[in-house]
mmCIF file of C-alpha atoms in Angstrom:
data_model
loop_
_atom_site.group_PDB
_atom_site.id
_atom_site.type_symbol
_atom_site.label_atom_id
_atom_site.label_comp_id
_atom_site.label_asym_id
_atom_site.label_seq_id
_atom_site.Cartn_x
_atom_site.Cartn_y
_atom_site.Cartn_z
ATOM 1 C CA MET A 1 -81.964 107.523 57.927
ATOM 2 C CA THR A 2 -80.935 107.351 53.972
ATOM 3 C CA GLU A 3 -81.595 103.716 52.543
ATOM 4 C CA ARG A 4 -78.018 102.765 51.661
ATOM 5 C CA SER A 5 -76.017 100.085 49.574
ATOM 6 C CA ALA A 6 -74.401 97.675 51.478
ATOM 7 C CA VAL A 7 -70.878 98.804 49.000
ATOM 8 C CA GLY A 8 -71.753 102.421 49.958
ATOM 9 C CA ILE A 9 -71.896 101.466 53.918
ATOM 10 C CA VAL A 10 -68.259 99.355 53.434
ATOM 11 C CA ARG A 11 -66.640 102.597 51.370
ATOM 12 C CA ASN A 12 -67.702 104.809 54.235
ATOM 13 C CA VAL A 13 -66.531 102.389 57.365
ATOM 14 C CA ALA A 14 -63.171 101.657 55.381
ATOM 15 C CA LYS A 15 -62.742 105.153 54.678
ATOM 16 C CA VAL A 16 -63.169 106.244 58.803
ATOM 17 C CA TRP A 17 -61.036 103.526 59.216
ATOM 18 C CA LEU A 18 -58.259 104.412 57.396
ATOM 19 C CA ALA A 19 -58.112 107.762 58.559
ATOM 20 C CA LEU A 20 -58.172 106.665 62.155
ATOM 21 C CA LEU A 21 -55.350 104.447 61.337
ATOM 22 C CA GLY A 22 -53.735 107.364 59.609
ATOM 23 C CA LEU A 23 -53.845 109.355 62.411
ATOM 24 C CA LEU A 24 -52.632 106.865 64.615
ATOM 25 C CA ALA A 25 -49.620 106.717 62.590
ATOM 26 C CA LEU A 26 -48.796 110.829 62.953
ATOM 27 C CA THR A 27 -49.410 110.420 66.091
ATOM 28 C CA VAL A 28 -46.896 107.675 67.573
ATOM 29 C CA GLY A 29 -44.761 109.852 64.517
ATOM 30 C CA THR A 30 -44.780 113.175 65.924
ATOM 31 C CA ALA A 31 -43.843 111.501 69.068
ATOM 32 C CA LEU A 32 -40.780 109.712 68.253
ATOM 33 C CA LEU A 33 -39.857 113.542 67.214
ATOM 34 C CA PRO A 34 -38.676 116.163 70.045
ATOM 35 C CA LEU A 35 -41.145 118.660 70.148
ATOM 36 C CA GLY A 36 -41.248 119.339 73.215
ATOM 37 C CA LEU A 37 -44.267 120.846 74.488
ATOM 38 C CA TRP A 38 -45.713 120.301 71.102
ATOM 39 C CA ASN A 39 -45.655 116.484 71.127
ATOM 40 C CA THR A 40 -48.537 117.029 74.450
ATOM 41 C CA VAL A 41 -50.361 119.643 72.079
ATOM 42 C CA LEU A 42 -50.365 117.328 68.417
ATOM 43 C CA ASN A 43 -51.065 114.072 70.807
ATOM 44 C CA THR A 44 -54.111 116.121 72.648
ATOM 45 C CA VAL A 45 -55.535 117.669 68.666
ATOM 46 C CA ILE A 46 -54.898 114.125 67.161
ATOM 47 C CA ALA A 47 -56.764 112.222 69.937
ATOM 48 C CA LEU A 48 -59.452 114.347 69.599
ATOM 49 C CA ILE A 49 -59.940 114.303 65.723
ATOM 50 C CA LYS A 50 -60.529 110.664 66.342
ATOM 51 C CA VAL A 51 -62.522 111.126 68.709
ATOM 52 C CA VAL A 52 -65.000 113.245 66.787
ATOM 53 C CA LEU A 53 -64.336 110.859 63.815
ATOM 54 C CA ILE A 54 -66.088 107.764 65.858
ATOM 55 C CA GLY A 55 -68.513 109.960 67.507
ATOM 56 C CA LEU A 56 -69.526 111.405 63.822
ATOM 57 C CA CYS A 57 -69.130 108.250 61.408
ATOM 58 C CA PHE A 58 -69.518 104.912 63.969
ATOM 59 C CA MET A 59 -72.095 106.303 67.036
ATOM 60 C CA GLU A 60 -73.591 108.092 64.420
ATOM 61 C CA LEU A 61 -73.537 111.329 66.246
ATOM 62 C CA LEU A 62 -75.190 113.130 63.017
ATOM 63 C CA ARG A 63 -78.536 111.025 63.110
ATOM 64 C CA HIS A 64 -81.581 112.684 62.767
ATOM 65 C CA ASP A 65 -82.268 112.117 66.458
ATOM 66 C CA SER A 66 -80.806 114.822 68.218
ATOM 67 C CA LEU A 67 -81.179 114.622 72.306
ATOM 68 C CA PRO A 68 -78.128 111.443 72.047
ATOM 69 C CA ARG A 69 -76.036 114.720 70.442
ATOM 70 C CA LEU A 70 -77.253 117.255 73.472
ATOM 71 C CA MET A 71 -76.547 114.047 75.903
ATOM 72 C CA ALA A 72 -72.797 113.966 74.436
ATOM 73 C CA VAL A 73 -72.252 117.720 74.562
ATOM 74 C CA VAL A 74 -73.244 117.753 77.962
ATOM 75 C CA ALA A 75 -71.554 114.761 79.233
ATOM 76 C CA LEU A 76 -68.321 116.392 77.648
ATOM 77 C CA PHE A 77 -69.069 119.800 79.156
ATOM 78 C CA PHE A 78 -69.361 118.449 82.602
ATOM 79 C CA LEU A 79 -66.257 116.481 82.368
ATOM 80 C CA LEU A 80 -64.657 119.537 81.436
ATOM 81 C CA ILE A 81 -66.213 121.295 84.656
ATOM 82 C CA GLN A 82 -64.605 118.759 86.521
ATOM 83 C CA LEU A 83 -61.201 118.799 85.174
ATOM 84 C CA GLY A 84 -61.012 122.592 84.879
ATOM 85 C CA GLN A 85 -62.014 123.777 88.154
ATOM 86 C CA THR A 86 -59.791 121.189 89.833
ATOM 87 C CA ILE A 87 -56.824 121.716 87.883
ATOM 88 C CA SER A 88 -57.214 125.550 87.634
ATOM 89 C CA GLU A 89 -57.748 125.668 91.427
ATOM 90 C CA HIS A 90 -53.845 123.077 91.454
ATOM 91 C CA LEU A 91 -52.713 125.355 89.231
ATOM 92 C CA THR A 92 -53.442 128.677 90.716
ATOM 93 C CA ARG A 93 -52.103 127.575 94.463
ATOM 94 C CA GLY A 94 -48.773 129.654 94.080
ATOM 95 C CA ILE A 95 -50.594 132.688 93.021
ATOM 96 C CA SER A 96 -51.853 134.461 96.034
ATOM 97 C CA THR A 97 -50.737 133.023 99.574
ATOM 98 C CA THR A 98 -51.183 134.052 103.202
ATOM 99 C CA PRO A 99 -47.573 134.491 104.413
ATOM 100 C CA TRP A 100 -46.292 131.714 106.643
ATOM 101 C CA THR A 101 -46.408 132.631 110.115
ATOM 102 C CA PRO A 102 -44.987 130.305 113.316
ATOM 103 C CA PRO A 103 -47.607 128.711 115.179
ATOM 104 C CA ALA A 104 -47.670 129.819 118.987
ATOM 105 C CA GLN A 105 -44.876 128.378 121.032
ATOM 106 C CA ARG A 106 -47.122 125.872 123.510
ATOM 107 C CA ALA A 107 -45.295 124.720 126.558
ATOM 108 C CA PRO A 108 -44.614 120.702 126.622
ATOM 109 C CA LEU A 109 -47.454 118.824 127.635
ATOM 110 C CA GLN A 110 -47.719 117.584 131.020
ATOM 111 C CA HIS A 111 -48.322 113.926 131.818
ATOM 112 C CA GLY A 112 -52.084 112.871 130.751
ATOM 113 C CA GLY A 113 -52.279 115.073 127.717
ATOM 114 C CA VAL A 114 -53.228 118.368 129.910
ATOM 115 C CA ASP A 115 -51.474 120.977 127.895
ATOM 116 C CA ALA A 116 -49.886 123.882 130.120
ATOM 117 C CA ALA A 117 -50.955 126.671 128.255
ATOM 118 C CA THR A 118 -54.470 126.339 128.413
ATOM 119 C CA PRO A 119 -54.997 124.454 132.616
ATOM 120 C CA SER A 120 -58.815 125.022 131.915
ATOM 121 C CA ARG A 121 -59.419 121.922 129.628
ATOM 122 C CA ARG A 122 -60.335 119.260 131.406
ATOM 123 C CA ALA A 123 -57.914 116.046 131.232
ATOM 124 C CA TYR A 124 -59.621 112.902 130.824
ATOM 125 C CA PRO A 125 -58.120 110.066 132.816
ATOM 126 C CA ALA A 126 -56.692 107.424 130.508
ATOM 127 C CA PRO A 127 -58.741 104.189 129.991
ATOM 128 C CA GLY A 128 -58.374 101.837 132.899
ATOM 129 C CA HIS A 129 -58.007 104.324 135.613
ATOM 130 C CA MET B 1 -89.336 94.662 57.682
ATOM 131 C CA SER B 2 -86.851 96.712 58.996
ATOM 132 C CA LEU B 3 -87.373 100.151 60.569
ATOM 133 C CA THR B 4 -90.421 101.187 58.406
ATOM 134 C CA THR B 5 -92.959 101.423 61.389
ATOM 135 C CA ILE B 6 -93.073 104.308 63.738
ATOM 136 C CA ASP B 7 -92.674 102.060 66.665
ATOM 137 C CA ASP B 8 -89.478 100.595 65.519
ATOM 138 C CA ALA B 9 -88.153 103.928 64.612
ATOM 139 C CA GLY B 10 -89.118 105.423 68.179
ATOM 140 C CA ARG B 11 -87.694 102.152 69.987
ATOM 141 C CA LEU B 12 -84.597 102.495 68.010
ATOM 142 C CA GLU B 13 -84.387 106.709 68.875
ATOM 143 C CA THR B 14 -85.196 105.164 73.039
ATOM 144 C CA VAL B 15 -82.681 102.634 73.178
ATOM 145 C CA ARG B 16 -79.979 104.963 71.669
ATOM 146 C CA LEU B 17 -80.741 108.108 74.331
ATOM 147 C CA GLY B 18 -80.938 105.624 76.889
ATOM 148 C CA MET B 19 -77.310 104.498 76.012
ATOM 149 C CA TRP B 20 -75.621 108.287 75.585
ATOM 150 C CA ALA B 21 -77.386 108.703 79.075
ATOM 151 C CA PHE B 22 -75.438 105.763 80.399
ATOM 152 C CA LEU B 23 -72.322 106.118 78.324
ATOM 153 C CA ALA B 24 -72.666 109.911 80.003
ATOM 154 C CA SER B 25 -72.642 108.121 83.445
ATOM 155 C CA GLU B 26 -69.489 106.317 82.507
ATOM 156 C CA LEU B 27 -67.482 109.338 81.160
ATOM 157 C CA MET B 28 -67.664 110.556 84.728
ATOM 158 C CA PHE B 29 -66.506 107.106 85.970
ATOM 159 C CA PHE B 30 -63.273 107.681 83.886
ATOM 160 C CA GLY B 31 -62.963 111.304 84.649
ATOM 161 C CA PRO B 32 -61.151 111.046 87.990
ATOM 162 C CA LEU B 33 -58.552 108.833 86.007
ATOM 163 C CA LEU B 34 -58.249 111.536 83.563
ATOM 164 C CA LEU B 35 -57.688 114.844 86.449
ATOM 165 C CA GLY B 36 -55.537 112.005 88.110
ATOM 166 C CA TRP B 37 -53.537 111.821 85.175
ATOM 167 C CA ALA B 38 -53.305 115.630 84.863
ATOM 168 C CA TYR B 39 -52.206 116.856 88.163
ATOM 169 C CA GLY B 40 -49.297 113.972 87.860
ATOM 170 C CA ARG B 41 -48.532 115.422 84.494
ATOM 171 C CA ILE B 42 -48.049 118.674 85.755
ATOM 172 C CA SER B 43 -46.552 118.542 89.062
ATOM 173 C CA MET B 44 -44.381 115.290 88.342
ATOM 174 C CA PRO B 45 -43.888 116.272 84.734
ATOM 175 C CA ASP B 46 -40.151 114.282 84.976
ATOM 176 C CA GLY B 47 -41.332 111.413 86.615
ATOM 177 C CA PHE B 48 -44.538 111.091 84.028
ATOM 178 C CA ALA B 49 -42.176 111.433 80.783
ATOM 179 C CA TRP B 50 -39.760 108.985 82.569
ATOM 180 C CA ALA B 51 -42.300 106.416 83.747
ATOM 181 C CA SER B 52 -44.362 106.755 80.141
ATOM 182 C CA ARG B 53 -40.978 105.859 78.445
ATOM 183 C CA GLN B 54 -41.170 102.586 79.934
ATOM 184 C CA THR B 55 -44.290 101.083 78.197
ATOM 185 C CA ASP B 56 -43.965 99.477 74.887
ATOM 186 C CA LEU B 57 -44.478 101.825 72.351
ATOM 187 C CA TRP B 58 -45.190 99.305 69.969
ATOM 188 C CA LEU B 59 -47.216 97.051 71.622
ATOM 189 C CA GLY B 60 -49.430 99.939 72.818
ATOM 190 C CA THR B 61 -49.521 100.742 68.754
ATOM 191 C CA LEU B 62 -50.795 97.793 67.606
ATOM 192 C CA ASN B 63 -53.159 97.528 70.366
ATOM 193 C CA THR B 64 -54.912 101.052 69.265
ATOM 194 C CA ALA B 65 -54.582 100.023 65.723
ATOM 195 C CA ILE B 66 -56.707 96.577 66.752
ATOM 196 C CA LEU B 67 -58.987 98.281 68.548
ATOM 197 C CA LEU B 68 -59.958 100.947 65.780
ATOM 198 C CA SER B 69 -60.022 98.184 63.214
ATOM 199 C CA SER B 70 -62.611 96.110 66.244
ATOM 200 C CA SER B 71 -65.018 99.567 66.327
ATOM 201 C CA ALA B 72 -64.761 99.761 62.245
ATOM 202 C CA ALA B 73 -65.945 96.092 62.221
ATOM 203 C CA MET B 74 -68.840 97.299 65.020
ATOM 204 C CA ALA B 75 -69.655 99.919 62.937
ATOM 205 C CA LEU B 76 -69.997 98.190 59.379
ATOM 206 C CA ALA B 77 -72.224 95.278 61.370
ATOM 207 C CA VAL B 78 -74.937 98.458 63.259
ATOM 208 C CA GLN B 79 -75.076 100.055 59.670
ATOM 209 C CA LEU B 80 -75.214 96.522 57.493
ATOM 210 C CA SER B 81 -78.223 95.411 59.593
ATOM 211 C CA ALA B 82 -80.906 97.753 58.061
ATOM 212 C CA LEU B 83 -80.325 96.331 55.432
ATOM 213 C CA GLN B 84 -81.053 92.923 57.075
ATOM 214 C CA LEU B 85 -77.792 91.245 55.876
ATOM 215 C CA LYS B 86 -77.506 88.802 58.190
ATOM 216 C CA ARG B 87 -74.783 86.880 57.698
ATOM 217 C CA GLN B 88 -72.458 89.690 56.900
ATOM 218 C CA VAL B 89 -73.886 91.456 60.631
ATOM 219 C CA GLY B 90 -72.844 87.897 62.186
ATOM 220 C CA ARG B 91 -69.031 87.928 60.740
ATOM 221 C CA CYS B 92 -68.682 91.532 61.128
ATOM 222 C CA LEU B 93 -69.417 91.055 65.101
ATOM 223 C CA LEU B 94 -67.700 87.376 65.293
ATOM 224 C CA ALA B 95 -64.356 90.178 63.749
ATOM 225 C CA CYS B 96 -65.280 92.300 66.342
ATOM 226 C CA ALA B 97 -65.258 90.165 69.432
ATOM 227 C CA ALA B 98 -61.859 88.498 67.786
ATOM 228 C CA LEU B 99 -60.001 91.544 67.939
ATOM 229 C CA GLY B 100 -61.255 92.456 71.491
ATOM 230 C CA VAL B 101 -59.862 88.928 72.515
ATOM 231 C CA VAL B 102 -56.405 89.794 70.252
ATOM 232 C CA PHE B 103 -55.992 93.532 72.525
ATOM 233 C CA LEU B 104 -56.999 91.840 75.742
ATOM 234 C CA LEU B 105 -54.423 89.146 75.471
ATOM 235 C CA ILE B 106 -51.820 91.430 74.276
ATOM 236 C CA LYS B 107 -52.286 94.017 77.052
ATOM 237 C CA PHE B 108 -51.715 90.431 79.704
ATOM 238 C CA TYR B 109 -48.263 90.142 78.291
ATOM 239 C CA GLU B 110 -47.973 93.739 78.414
ATOM 240 C CA TRP B 111 -48.994 93.579 82.464
ATOM 241 C CA HIS B 112 -46.881 90.389 82.495
ATOM 242 C CA ARG B 113 -43.890 92.250 81.530
ATOM 243 C CA GLU B 114 -44.008 95.317 83.744
ATOM 244 C CA TRP B 115 -44.625 93.162 86.540
ATOM 245 C CA ALA B 116 -41.369 90.989 85.589
ATOM 246 C CA GLU B 117 -39.626 94.826 85.571
ATOM 247 C CA HIS B 118 -40.474 95.626 88.684
ATOM 248 C CA LEU B 119 -42.844 98.226 87.203
ATOM 249 C CA PHE B 120 -45.622 97.965 89.372
ATOM 250 C CA PRO B 121 -45.682 100.788 92.441
ATOM 251 C CA GLY B 122 -44.679 99.428 95.211
ATOM 252 C CA PRO B 123 -41.673 98.332 97.603
ATOM 253 C CA ASP B 124 -39.883 96.380 94.770
ATOM 254 C CA PHE B 125 -40.414 99.580 92.452
ATOM 255 C CA ALA B 126 -37.401 99.736 89.846
ATOM 256 C CA GLY B 127 -37.703 103.307 89.189
ATOM 257 C CA PRO B 128 -37.071 106.662 91.019
ATOM 258 C CA ALA B 129 -39.353 106.735 93.442
ATOM 259 C CA HIS B 130 -39.141 110.140 94.367
ATOM 260 C CA THR B 131 -40.251 111.393 90.998
ATOM 261 C CA GLY B 132 -43.798 110.896 90.553
ATOM 262 C CA ALA B 133 -42.573 107.514 88.346
ATOM 263 C CA PRO B 134 -44.920 105.254 90.976
ATOM 264 C CA TYR B 135 -47.525 107.491 90.631
ATOM 265 C CA PHE B 136 -47.744 107.269 86.850
ATOM 266 C CA PHE B 137 -48.367 103.400 87.162
ATOM 267 C CA VAL B 138 -51.024 103.817 89.330
ATOM 268 C CA VAL B 139 -52.965 105.635 86.931
ATOM 269 C CA TYR B 140 -51.436 103.386 84.281
ATOM 270 C CA PHE B 141 -52.761 100.074 85.792
ATOM 271 C CA SER B 142 -55.704 101.464 87.234
ATOM 272 C CA ALA B 143 -56.481 103.007 83.912
ATOM 273 C CA THR B 144 -55.608 100.069 81.555
ATOM 274 C CA PHE B 145 -57.202 97.370 84.289
ATOM 275 C CA LEU B 146 -60.705 99.592 83.936
ATOM 276 C CA HIS B 147 -60.819 99.898 80.326
ATOM 277 C CA ALA B 148 -59.470 95.849 80.024
ATOM 278 C CA ILE B 149 -63.224 94.912 82.454
ATOM 279 C CA HIS B 150 -64.978 97.404 79.960
ATOM 280 C CA LEU B 151 -64.020 95.760 77.158
ATOM 281 C CA THR B 152 -64.199 92.325 78.599
ATOM 282 C CA ILE B 153 -68.082 93.005 78.959
ATOM 283 C CA GLY B 154 -68.521 94.870 75.415
ATOM 284 C CA ILE B 155 -66.533 90.932 73.959
ATOM 285 C CA GLY B 156 -69.567 89.408 76.046
ATOM 286 C CA VAL B 157 -72.412 91.569 74.766
ATOM 287 C CA THR B 158 -70.570 91.495 71.379
ATOM 288 C CA LEU B 159 -70.634 87.675 71.757
ATOM 289 C CA THR B 160 -74.465 87.587 72.692
ATOM 290 C CA MET B 161 -75.414 89.812 69.797
ATOM 291 C CA TRP B 162 -73.509 87.890 67.132
ATOM 292 C CA ARG B 163 -75.534 84.520 69.018
ATOM 293 C CA ARG B 164 -79.735 86.937 68.770
ATOM 294 C CA VAL B 165 -78.208 87.120 64.912
ATOM 295 C CA HIS B 166 -77.145 84.131 64.257
ATOM 296 C CA LYS B 167 -80.287 82.068 65.773
ATOM 297 C CA SER B 168 -82.944 84.947 64.558
ATOM 298 C CA LEU B 169 -85.626 83.944 62.403
ATOM 299 C CA GLY B 170 -87.188 87.429 61.877
ATOM 300 C CA PRO B 171 -85.577 90.504 61.719
ATOM 301 C CA LEU B 172 -82.552 91.837 63.174
ATOM 302 C CA PRO B 173 -82.520 93.377 66.482
ATOM 303 C CA GLN B 174 -81.808 96.684 65.280
ATOM 304 C CA PRO B 175 -81.532 98.674 68.412
ATOM 305 C CA ALA B 176 -79.794 96.572 71.191
ATOM 306 C CA LEU B 177 -77.116 95.965 67.716
ATOM 307 C CA HIS B 178 -77.270 99.967 68.127
ATOM 308 C CA ALA B 179 -76.956 100.064 71.844
ATOM 309 C CA ALA B 180 -73.856 97.046 71.470
ATOM 310 C CA GLY B 181 -71.888 99.174 68.830
ATOM 311 C CA LEU B 182 -72.662 102.716 71.207
ATOM 312 C CA TYR B 183 -70.947 100.978 74.183
ATOM 313 C CA TRP B 184 -67.872 99.184 71.921
ATOM 314 C CA HIS B 185 -67.487 102.504 70.518
ATOM 315 C CA PHE B 186 -67.429 104.161 73.860
ATOM 316 C CA VAL B 187 -64.739 101.592 74.978
ATOM 317 C CA ASP B 188 -62.209 102.454 71.635
ATOM 318 C CA VAL B 189 -62.817 105.864 72.338
ATOM 319 C CA VAL B 190 -61.700 105.767 75.958
ATOM 320 C CA TRP B 191 -58.521 103.791 74.952
ATOM 321 C CA VAL B 192 -57.926 106.554 71.946
ATOM 322 C CA ALA B 193 -57.601 109.101 74.670
ATOM 323 C CA LEU B 194 -56.056 106.889 77.187
ATOM 324 C CA PHE B 195 -52.764 105.746 74.332
ATOM 325 C CA PRO B 196 -51.237 109.198 74.395
ATOM 326 C CA MET B 197 -51.683 109.832 77.717
ATOM 327 C CA LEU B 198 -50.196 106.997 78.699
ATOM 328 C CA TYR B 199 -47.288 105.599 76.034
ATOM 329 C CA LEU B 200 -46.864 108.950 74.128
ATOM 330 C CA VAL B 201 -45.311 110.987 76.947
ATOM 331 C CA GLU B 202 -42.100 112.648 75.998
ATOM 332 C CA ARG B 203 -41.151 109.712 73.977
ATOM 333 C CA THR B 204 -37.983 111.849 73.030
ATOM 334 C CA PRO B 205 -36.091 113.253 76.197
#
């Protein structure tokens, strides 16, 4: 880590802080415009830029020690697997479905839960009998 | 003496790596909430849009600005600690914790209002129950409550660090300050993700 002056540190942090507040104003401003799907796209992109700014400038992911960087990337990767696989399964449910077939008609249940269609199944006595 | 020996530098790197491993597991912890939100947003877009419009955009924006500012104060504290500027580091930590407390107070006020407006999911829910709006508020209250717990812990950690800095006679505890800073920034990052998810879903119908 290079030795820096206090003024330099304050100036750098202030720049990032102002950029973050600017991005916040931008995301709220665009959210008030009727842009349809673009609202979601812009919100996501701006949030990602804010996360990257905080990660690089405040969490010091650009320091010379590279293992935390690897840890952050791996964590995001596993989160994306978690989200991606579940959502892709949900979104593709309607693409290839098995045609619906009605269940086989069964006779009504007799007393004691014995199914008339399967007489070989033994009915267990009710508790207390 | 600042980080001039290999031992100190090595210790700082170890603490940073350990903290990142913890934060990676925390991300998995918040993951299901993101997933729950994504499921609802895709399956129940109308309910989510309606429910999101019931949240207070301006209080949410104010709180986001407060948390971003608190992160800046924490970044200042951590980076100034390398220069051993004890008094300035202490002030930044106090400012950070104070901003965290203000955030929580605003959040409590929001919860109170939403409770009074019958937006808490349940039999008295005031919105269109069949559209997924109650489900949005399940995600909303779970996520904001979980975040508030993390922030409360963060405030405690920050105040503990302030006390250590205030009382220390030798060099500042840099590894501990870095760890506290990483935790605080993580809580900020979670809110940066939650803000558009909860407050900015189709503000203009």
